[in-house]
mmCIF file of C-alpha atoms (C1' of nucleotides) in Angstrom:
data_model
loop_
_atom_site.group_PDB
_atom_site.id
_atom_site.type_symbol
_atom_site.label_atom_id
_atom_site.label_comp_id
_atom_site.label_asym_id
_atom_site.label_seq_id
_atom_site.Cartn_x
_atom_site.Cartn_y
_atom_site.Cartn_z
ATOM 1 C CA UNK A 1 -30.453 4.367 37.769
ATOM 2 C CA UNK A 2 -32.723 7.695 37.614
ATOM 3 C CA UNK A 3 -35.433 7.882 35.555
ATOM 4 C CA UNK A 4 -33.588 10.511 33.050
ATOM 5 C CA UNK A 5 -31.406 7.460 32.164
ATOM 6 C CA UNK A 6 -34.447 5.137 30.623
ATOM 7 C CA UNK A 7 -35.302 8.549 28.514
ATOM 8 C CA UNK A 8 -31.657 8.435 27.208
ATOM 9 C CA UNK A 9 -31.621 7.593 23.437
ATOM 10 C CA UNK A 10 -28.629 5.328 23.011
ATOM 11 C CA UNK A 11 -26.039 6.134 20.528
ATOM 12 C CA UNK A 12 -26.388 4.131 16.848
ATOM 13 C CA UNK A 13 -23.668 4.489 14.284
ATOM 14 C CA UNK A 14 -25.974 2.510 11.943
ATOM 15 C CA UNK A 15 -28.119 5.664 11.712
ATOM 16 C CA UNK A 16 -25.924 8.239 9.526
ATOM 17 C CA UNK A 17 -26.834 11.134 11.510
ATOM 18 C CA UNK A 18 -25.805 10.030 14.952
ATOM 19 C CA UNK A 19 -23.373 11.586 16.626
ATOM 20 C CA UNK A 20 -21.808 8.436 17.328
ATOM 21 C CA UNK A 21 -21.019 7.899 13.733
ATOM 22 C CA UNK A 22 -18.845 10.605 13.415
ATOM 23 C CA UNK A 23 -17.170 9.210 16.249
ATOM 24 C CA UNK A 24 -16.077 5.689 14.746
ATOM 25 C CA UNK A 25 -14.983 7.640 11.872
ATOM 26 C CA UNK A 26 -12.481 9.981 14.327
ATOM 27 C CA UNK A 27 -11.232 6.769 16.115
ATOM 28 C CA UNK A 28 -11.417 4.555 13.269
ATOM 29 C CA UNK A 29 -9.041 6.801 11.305
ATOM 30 C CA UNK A 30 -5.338 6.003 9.683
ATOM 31 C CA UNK A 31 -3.945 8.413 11.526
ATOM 32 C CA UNK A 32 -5.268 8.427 14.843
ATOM 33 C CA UNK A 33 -5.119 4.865 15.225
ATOM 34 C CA UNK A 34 -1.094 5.617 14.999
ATOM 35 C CA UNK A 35 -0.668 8.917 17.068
ATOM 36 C CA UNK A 36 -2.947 7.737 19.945
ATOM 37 C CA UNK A 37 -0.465 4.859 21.034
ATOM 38 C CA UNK A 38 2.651 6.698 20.575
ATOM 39 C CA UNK A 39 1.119 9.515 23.257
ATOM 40 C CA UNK A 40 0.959 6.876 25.827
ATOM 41 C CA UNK A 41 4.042 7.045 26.815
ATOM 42 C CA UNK A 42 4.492 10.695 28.034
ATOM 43 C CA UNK A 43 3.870 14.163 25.857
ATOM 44 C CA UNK A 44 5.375 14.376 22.319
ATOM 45 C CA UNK A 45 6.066 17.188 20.268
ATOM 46 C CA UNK A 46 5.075 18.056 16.728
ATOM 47 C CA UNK A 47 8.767 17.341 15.318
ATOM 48 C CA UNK A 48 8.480 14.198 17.371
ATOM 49 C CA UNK A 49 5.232 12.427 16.071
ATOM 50 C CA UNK A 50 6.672 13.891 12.392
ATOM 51 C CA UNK A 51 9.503 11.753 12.828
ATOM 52 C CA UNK A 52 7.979 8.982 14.061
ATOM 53 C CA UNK A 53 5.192 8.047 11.712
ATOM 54 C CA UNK A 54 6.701 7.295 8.899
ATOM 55 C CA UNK A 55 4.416 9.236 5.431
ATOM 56 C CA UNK A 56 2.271 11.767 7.899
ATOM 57 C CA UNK A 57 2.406 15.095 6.452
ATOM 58 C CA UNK A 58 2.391 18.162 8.547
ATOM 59 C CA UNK A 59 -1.140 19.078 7.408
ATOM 60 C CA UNK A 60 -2.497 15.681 8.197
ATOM 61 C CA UNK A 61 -0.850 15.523 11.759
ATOM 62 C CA UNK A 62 -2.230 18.823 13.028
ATOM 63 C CA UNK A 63 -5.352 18.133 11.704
ATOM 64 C CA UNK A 64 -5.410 14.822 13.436
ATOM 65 C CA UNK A 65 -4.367 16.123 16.679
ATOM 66 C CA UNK A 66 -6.810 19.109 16.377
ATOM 67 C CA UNK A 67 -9.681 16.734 15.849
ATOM 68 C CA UNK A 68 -8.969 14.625 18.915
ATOM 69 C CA UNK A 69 -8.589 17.506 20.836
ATOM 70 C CA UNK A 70 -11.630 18.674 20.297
ATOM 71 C CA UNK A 71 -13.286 15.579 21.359
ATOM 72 C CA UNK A 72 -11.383 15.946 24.114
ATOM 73 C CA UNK A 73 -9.030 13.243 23.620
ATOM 74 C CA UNK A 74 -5.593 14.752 23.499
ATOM 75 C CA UNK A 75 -4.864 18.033 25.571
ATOM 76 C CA UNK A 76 -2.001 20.605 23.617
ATOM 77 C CA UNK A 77 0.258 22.381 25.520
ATOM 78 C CA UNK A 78 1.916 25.303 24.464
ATOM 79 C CA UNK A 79 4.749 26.578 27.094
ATOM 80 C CA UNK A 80 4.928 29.942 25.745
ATOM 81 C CA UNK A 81 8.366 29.597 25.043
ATOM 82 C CA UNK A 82 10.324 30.991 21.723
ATOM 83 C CA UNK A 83 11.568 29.188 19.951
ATOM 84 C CA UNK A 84 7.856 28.030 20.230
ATOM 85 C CA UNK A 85 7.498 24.533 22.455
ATOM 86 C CA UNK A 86 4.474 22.606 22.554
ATOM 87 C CA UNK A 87 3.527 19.247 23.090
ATOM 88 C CA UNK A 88 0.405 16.814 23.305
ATOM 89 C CA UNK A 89 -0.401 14.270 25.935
ATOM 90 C CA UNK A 90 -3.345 11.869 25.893
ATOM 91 C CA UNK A 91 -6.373 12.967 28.168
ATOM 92 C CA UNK A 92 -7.500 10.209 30.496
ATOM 93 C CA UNK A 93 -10.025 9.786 28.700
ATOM 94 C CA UNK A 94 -7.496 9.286 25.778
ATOM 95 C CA UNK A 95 -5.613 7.256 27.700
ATOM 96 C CA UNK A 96 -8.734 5.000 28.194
ATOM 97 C CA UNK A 97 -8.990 4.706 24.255
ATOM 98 C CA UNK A 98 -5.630 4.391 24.124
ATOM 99 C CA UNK A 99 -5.827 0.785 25.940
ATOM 100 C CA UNK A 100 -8.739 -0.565 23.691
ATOM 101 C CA UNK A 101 -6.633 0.787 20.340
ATOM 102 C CA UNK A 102 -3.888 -0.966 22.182
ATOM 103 C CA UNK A 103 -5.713 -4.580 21.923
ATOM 104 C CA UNK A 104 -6.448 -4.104 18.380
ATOM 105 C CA UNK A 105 -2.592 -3.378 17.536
ATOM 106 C CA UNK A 106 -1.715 -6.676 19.184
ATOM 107 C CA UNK A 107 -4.691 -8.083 17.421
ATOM 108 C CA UNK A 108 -2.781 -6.954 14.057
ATOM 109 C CA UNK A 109 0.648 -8.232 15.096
ATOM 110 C CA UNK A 110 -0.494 -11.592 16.317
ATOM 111 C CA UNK A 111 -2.966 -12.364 13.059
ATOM 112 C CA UNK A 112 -0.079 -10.488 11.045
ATOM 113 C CA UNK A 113 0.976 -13.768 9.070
ATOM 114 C CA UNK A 114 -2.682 -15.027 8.815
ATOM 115 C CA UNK A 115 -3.744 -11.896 7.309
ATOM 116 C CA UNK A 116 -1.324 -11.566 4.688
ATOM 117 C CA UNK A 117 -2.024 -14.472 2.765
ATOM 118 C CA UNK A 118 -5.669 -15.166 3.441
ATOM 119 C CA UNK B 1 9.433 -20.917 19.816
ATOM 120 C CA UNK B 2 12.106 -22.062 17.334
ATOM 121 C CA UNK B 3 14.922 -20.258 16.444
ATOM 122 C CA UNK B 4 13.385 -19.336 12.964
ATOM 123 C CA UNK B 5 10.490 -17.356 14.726
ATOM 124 C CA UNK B 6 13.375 -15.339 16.457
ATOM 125 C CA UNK B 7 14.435 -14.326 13.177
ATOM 126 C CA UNK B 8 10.764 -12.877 12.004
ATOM 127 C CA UNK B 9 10.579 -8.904 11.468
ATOM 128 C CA UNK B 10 8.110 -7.484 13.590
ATOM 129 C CA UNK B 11 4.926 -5.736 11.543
ATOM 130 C CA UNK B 12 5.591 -2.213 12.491
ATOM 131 C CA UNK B 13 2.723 -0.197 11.046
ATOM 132 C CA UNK B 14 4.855 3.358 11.625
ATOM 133 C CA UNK B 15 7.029 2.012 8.603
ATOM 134 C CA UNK B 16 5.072 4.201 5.437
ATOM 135 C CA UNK B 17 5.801 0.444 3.335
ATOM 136 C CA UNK B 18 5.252 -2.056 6.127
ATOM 137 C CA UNK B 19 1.839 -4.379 4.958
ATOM 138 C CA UNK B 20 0.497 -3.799 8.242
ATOM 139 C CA UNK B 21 0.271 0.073 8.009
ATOM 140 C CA UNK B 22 -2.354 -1.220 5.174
ATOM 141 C CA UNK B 23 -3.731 -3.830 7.730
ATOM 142 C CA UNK B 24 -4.845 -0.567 9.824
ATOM 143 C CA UNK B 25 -6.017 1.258 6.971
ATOM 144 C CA UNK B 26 -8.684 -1.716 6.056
ATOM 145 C CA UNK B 27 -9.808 -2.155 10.085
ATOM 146 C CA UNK B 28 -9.688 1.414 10.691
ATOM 147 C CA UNK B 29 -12.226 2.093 7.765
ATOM 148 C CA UNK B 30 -15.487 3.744 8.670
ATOM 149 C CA UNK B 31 -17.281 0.861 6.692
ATOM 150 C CA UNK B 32 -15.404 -2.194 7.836
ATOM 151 C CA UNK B 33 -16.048 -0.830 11.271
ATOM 152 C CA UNK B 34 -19.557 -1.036 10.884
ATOM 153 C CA UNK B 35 -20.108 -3.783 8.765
ATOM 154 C CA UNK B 36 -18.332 -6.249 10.843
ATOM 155 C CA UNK B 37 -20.523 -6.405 13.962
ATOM 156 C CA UNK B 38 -23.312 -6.961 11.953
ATOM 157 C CA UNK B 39 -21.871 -10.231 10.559
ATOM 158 C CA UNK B 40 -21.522 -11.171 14.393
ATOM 159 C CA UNK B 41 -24.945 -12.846 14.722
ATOM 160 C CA UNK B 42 -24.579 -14.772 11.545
ATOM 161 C CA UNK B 43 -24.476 -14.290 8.078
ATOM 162 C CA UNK B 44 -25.884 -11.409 6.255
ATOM 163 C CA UNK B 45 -27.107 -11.037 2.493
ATOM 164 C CA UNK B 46 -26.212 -7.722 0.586
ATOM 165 C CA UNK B 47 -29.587 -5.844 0.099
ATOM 166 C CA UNK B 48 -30.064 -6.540 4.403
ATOM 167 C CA UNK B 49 -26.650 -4.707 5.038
ATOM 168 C CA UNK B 50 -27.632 -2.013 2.366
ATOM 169 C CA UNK B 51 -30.722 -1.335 4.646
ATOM 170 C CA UNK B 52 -28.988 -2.181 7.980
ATOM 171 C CA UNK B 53 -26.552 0.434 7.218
ATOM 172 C CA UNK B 54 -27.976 4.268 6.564
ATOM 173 C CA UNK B 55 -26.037 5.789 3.873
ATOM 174 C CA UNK B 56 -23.695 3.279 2.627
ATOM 175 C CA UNK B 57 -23.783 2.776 -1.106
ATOM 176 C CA UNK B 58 -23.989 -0.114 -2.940
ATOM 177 C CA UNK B 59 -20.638 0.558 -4.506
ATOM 178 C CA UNK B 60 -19.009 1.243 -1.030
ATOM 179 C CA UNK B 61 -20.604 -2.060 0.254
ATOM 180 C CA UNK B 62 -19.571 -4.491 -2.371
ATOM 181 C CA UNK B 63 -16.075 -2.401 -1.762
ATOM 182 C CA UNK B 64 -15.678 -3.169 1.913
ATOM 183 C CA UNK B 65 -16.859 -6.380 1.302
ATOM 184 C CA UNK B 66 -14.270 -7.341 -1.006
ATOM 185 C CA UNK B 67 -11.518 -5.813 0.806
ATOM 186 C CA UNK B 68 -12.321 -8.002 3.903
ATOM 187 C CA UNK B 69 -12.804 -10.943 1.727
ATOM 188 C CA UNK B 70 -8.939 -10.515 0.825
ATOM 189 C CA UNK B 71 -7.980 -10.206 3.928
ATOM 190 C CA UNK B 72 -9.732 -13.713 4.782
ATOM 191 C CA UNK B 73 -11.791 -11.637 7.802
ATOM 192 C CA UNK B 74 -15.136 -12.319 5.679
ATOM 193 C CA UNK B 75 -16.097 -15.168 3.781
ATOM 194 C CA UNK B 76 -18.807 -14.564 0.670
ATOM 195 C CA UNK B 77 -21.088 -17.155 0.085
ATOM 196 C CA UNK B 78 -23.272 -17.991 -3.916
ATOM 197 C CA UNK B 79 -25.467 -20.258 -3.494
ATOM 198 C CA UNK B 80 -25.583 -20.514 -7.403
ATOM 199 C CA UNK B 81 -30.115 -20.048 -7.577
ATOM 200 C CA UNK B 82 -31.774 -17.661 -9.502
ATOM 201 C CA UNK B 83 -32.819 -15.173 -8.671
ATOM 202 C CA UNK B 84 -29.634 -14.376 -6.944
ATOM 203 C CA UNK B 85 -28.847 -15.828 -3.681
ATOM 204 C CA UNK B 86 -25.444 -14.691 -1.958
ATOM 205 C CA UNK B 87 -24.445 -14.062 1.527
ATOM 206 C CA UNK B 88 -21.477 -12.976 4.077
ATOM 207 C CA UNK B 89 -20.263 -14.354 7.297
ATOM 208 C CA UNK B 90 -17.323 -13.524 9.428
ATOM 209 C CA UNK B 91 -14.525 -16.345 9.003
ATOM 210 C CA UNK B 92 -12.539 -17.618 12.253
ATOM 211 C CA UNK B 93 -10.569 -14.292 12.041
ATOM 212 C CA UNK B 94 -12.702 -12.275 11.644
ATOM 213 C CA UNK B 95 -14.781 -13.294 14.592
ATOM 214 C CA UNK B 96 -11.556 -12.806 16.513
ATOM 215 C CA UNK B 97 -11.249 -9.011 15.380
ATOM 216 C CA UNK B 98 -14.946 -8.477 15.905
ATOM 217 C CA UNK B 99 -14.273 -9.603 19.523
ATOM 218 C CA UNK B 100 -12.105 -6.296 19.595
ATOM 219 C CA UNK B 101 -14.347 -3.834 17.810
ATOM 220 C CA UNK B 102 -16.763 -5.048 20.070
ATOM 221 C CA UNK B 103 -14.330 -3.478 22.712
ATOM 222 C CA UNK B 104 -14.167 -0.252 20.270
ATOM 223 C CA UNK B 105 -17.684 0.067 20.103
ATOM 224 C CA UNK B 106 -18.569 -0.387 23.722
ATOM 225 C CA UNK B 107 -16.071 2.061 24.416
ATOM 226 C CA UNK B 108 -17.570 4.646 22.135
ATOM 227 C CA UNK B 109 -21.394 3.960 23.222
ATOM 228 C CA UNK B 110 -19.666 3.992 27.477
ATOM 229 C CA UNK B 111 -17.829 7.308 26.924
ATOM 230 C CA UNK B 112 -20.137 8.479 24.376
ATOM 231 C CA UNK B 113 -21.230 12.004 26.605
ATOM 232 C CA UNK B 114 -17.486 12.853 27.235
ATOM 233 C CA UNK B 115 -16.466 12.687 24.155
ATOM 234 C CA UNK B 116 -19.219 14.953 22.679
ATOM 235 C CA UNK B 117 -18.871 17.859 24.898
ATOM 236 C CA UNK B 118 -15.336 18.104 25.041
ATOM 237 C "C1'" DC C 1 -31.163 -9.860 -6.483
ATOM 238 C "C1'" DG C 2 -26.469 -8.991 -6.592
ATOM 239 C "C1'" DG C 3 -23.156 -6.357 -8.430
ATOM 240 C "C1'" DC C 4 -20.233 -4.433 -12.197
ATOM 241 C "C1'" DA C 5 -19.034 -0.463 -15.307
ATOM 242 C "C1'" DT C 6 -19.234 4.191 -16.228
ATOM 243 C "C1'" DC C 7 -19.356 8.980 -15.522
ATOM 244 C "C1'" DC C 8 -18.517 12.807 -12.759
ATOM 245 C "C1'" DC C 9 -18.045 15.656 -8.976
ATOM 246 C "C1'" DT C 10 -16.368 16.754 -4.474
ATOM 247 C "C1'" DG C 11 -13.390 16.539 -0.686
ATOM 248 C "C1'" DT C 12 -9.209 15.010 1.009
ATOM 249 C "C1'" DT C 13 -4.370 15.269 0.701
ATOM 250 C "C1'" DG C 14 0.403 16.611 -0.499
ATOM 251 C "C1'" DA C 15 3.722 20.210 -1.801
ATOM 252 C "C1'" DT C 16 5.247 24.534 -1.316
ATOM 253 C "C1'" DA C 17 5.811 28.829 0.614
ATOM 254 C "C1'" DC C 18 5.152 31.893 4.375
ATOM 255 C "C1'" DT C 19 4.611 33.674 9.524
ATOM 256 C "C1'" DG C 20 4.989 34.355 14.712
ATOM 257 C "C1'" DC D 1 9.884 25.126 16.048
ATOM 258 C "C1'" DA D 2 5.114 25.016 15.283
ATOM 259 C "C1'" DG D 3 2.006 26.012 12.620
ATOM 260 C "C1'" DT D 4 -0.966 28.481 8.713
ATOM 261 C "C1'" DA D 5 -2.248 29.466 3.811
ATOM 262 C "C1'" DT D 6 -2.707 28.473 -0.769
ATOM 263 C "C1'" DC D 7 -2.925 25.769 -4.742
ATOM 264 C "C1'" DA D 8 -2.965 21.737 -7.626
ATOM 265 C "C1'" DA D 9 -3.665 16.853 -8.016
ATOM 266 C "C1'" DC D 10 -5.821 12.835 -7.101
ATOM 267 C "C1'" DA D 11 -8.804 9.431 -5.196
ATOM 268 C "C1'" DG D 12 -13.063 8.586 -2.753
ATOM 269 C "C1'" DG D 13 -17.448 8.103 -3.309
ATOM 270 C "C1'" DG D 14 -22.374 8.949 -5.325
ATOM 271 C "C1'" DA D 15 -25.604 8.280 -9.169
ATOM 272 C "C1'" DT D 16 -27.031 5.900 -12.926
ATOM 273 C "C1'" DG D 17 -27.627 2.275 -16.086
ATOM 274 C "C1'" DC D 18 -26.874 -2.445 -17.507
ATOM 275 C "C1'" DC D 19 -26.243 -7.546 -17.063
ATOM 276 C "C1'" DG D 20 -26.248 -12.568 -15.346
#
DNA sequence: CGGCATCCCTGTTGATACTG
DNA sequence: CAGTATCAACAGGGATGCCG
């Protein structure tokens, strides 16, 4: 490890300004946490991830998918094509998120029962 | 597994209705997210999270707090003195989903450059 | 100290209509 | 089909003050 590395301030959400706080609140949100595991398997389209999550409006899905693109989560392609055809796949680095968001949805489905009546 | 567990509806949070879309909604919240590690090294009383966590409010606190009290993930202790004396600790459950926001977290601080430039 | 109740404002969100 | 624009409605959230 270089000596540039010890300098490095390490993210903390616990300080409101830090970049990394805006993070958790990208990840961390409603509708993220449901479009990110529906990418991984292969490139949906708009129509698609409409259909699929049952309540999402089309405002709130584009603005989803525009905010994970831009931190470079989920890459849009547009094919040029009219009628217009675009889809989105997960990034690898999405992909990487994808498996951690993965372990909390089986986290949910296995402590369903225990959660609802608490 | 007896035949009665064969007969159990999966959770399916992409159902608008389902209770576990609401399940995500409470994890996925930017204040749950953050509160919860902190209860990982024991229990916590509220003015230390108030300070531990910049720009939280005292209403969103006692908020979060409550919210992950019904969800049996955090359990509030009184210990009935004067002046007030009250503090919060993860239950069994929730230590199991701070396990997995640990993974969150860890992912966030590991990718953290990546996912700024973009 | 912990935390509830109130007021109030702002931002998020949904609905609708429109465009390339 | 994929998105944008606009508007209205509502809830999230902050600030303050009060109470056990």
């Amino acid at each position: 490890m270089g000596l540039s590395r010890m300098l490095d301030v390490k993210p903390d959400p616990y300080v409101a300004l830090c970049p990394s706080r805006k993070i958790i609140e990208v990840i961390g949100d409603k509708w993220s946490l449901l479009v990110i595991p529906l990418l991984i398997d292969g490139p949906k389209r708009n129509a698609e991830l409409l259909r699929l999550i049952e309540g999402i409006s089309q405002k709130m899905l584009t603005q989803t998918l525009k905010r994970l693109e831009e931190y470079n989560l989920v890459a849009r392609r547009d094919y040029g094509e009219i009628p217009p055809r675009v889809d989105y796949r997960l990034t690898p680095l999405g992909q990487s998120l994808a498996d951690v968001i993965g372990q909390l949805d089986n986290w949910v489905i296995k402590n369903f029962e225990e959660l609802l009546h608490a």
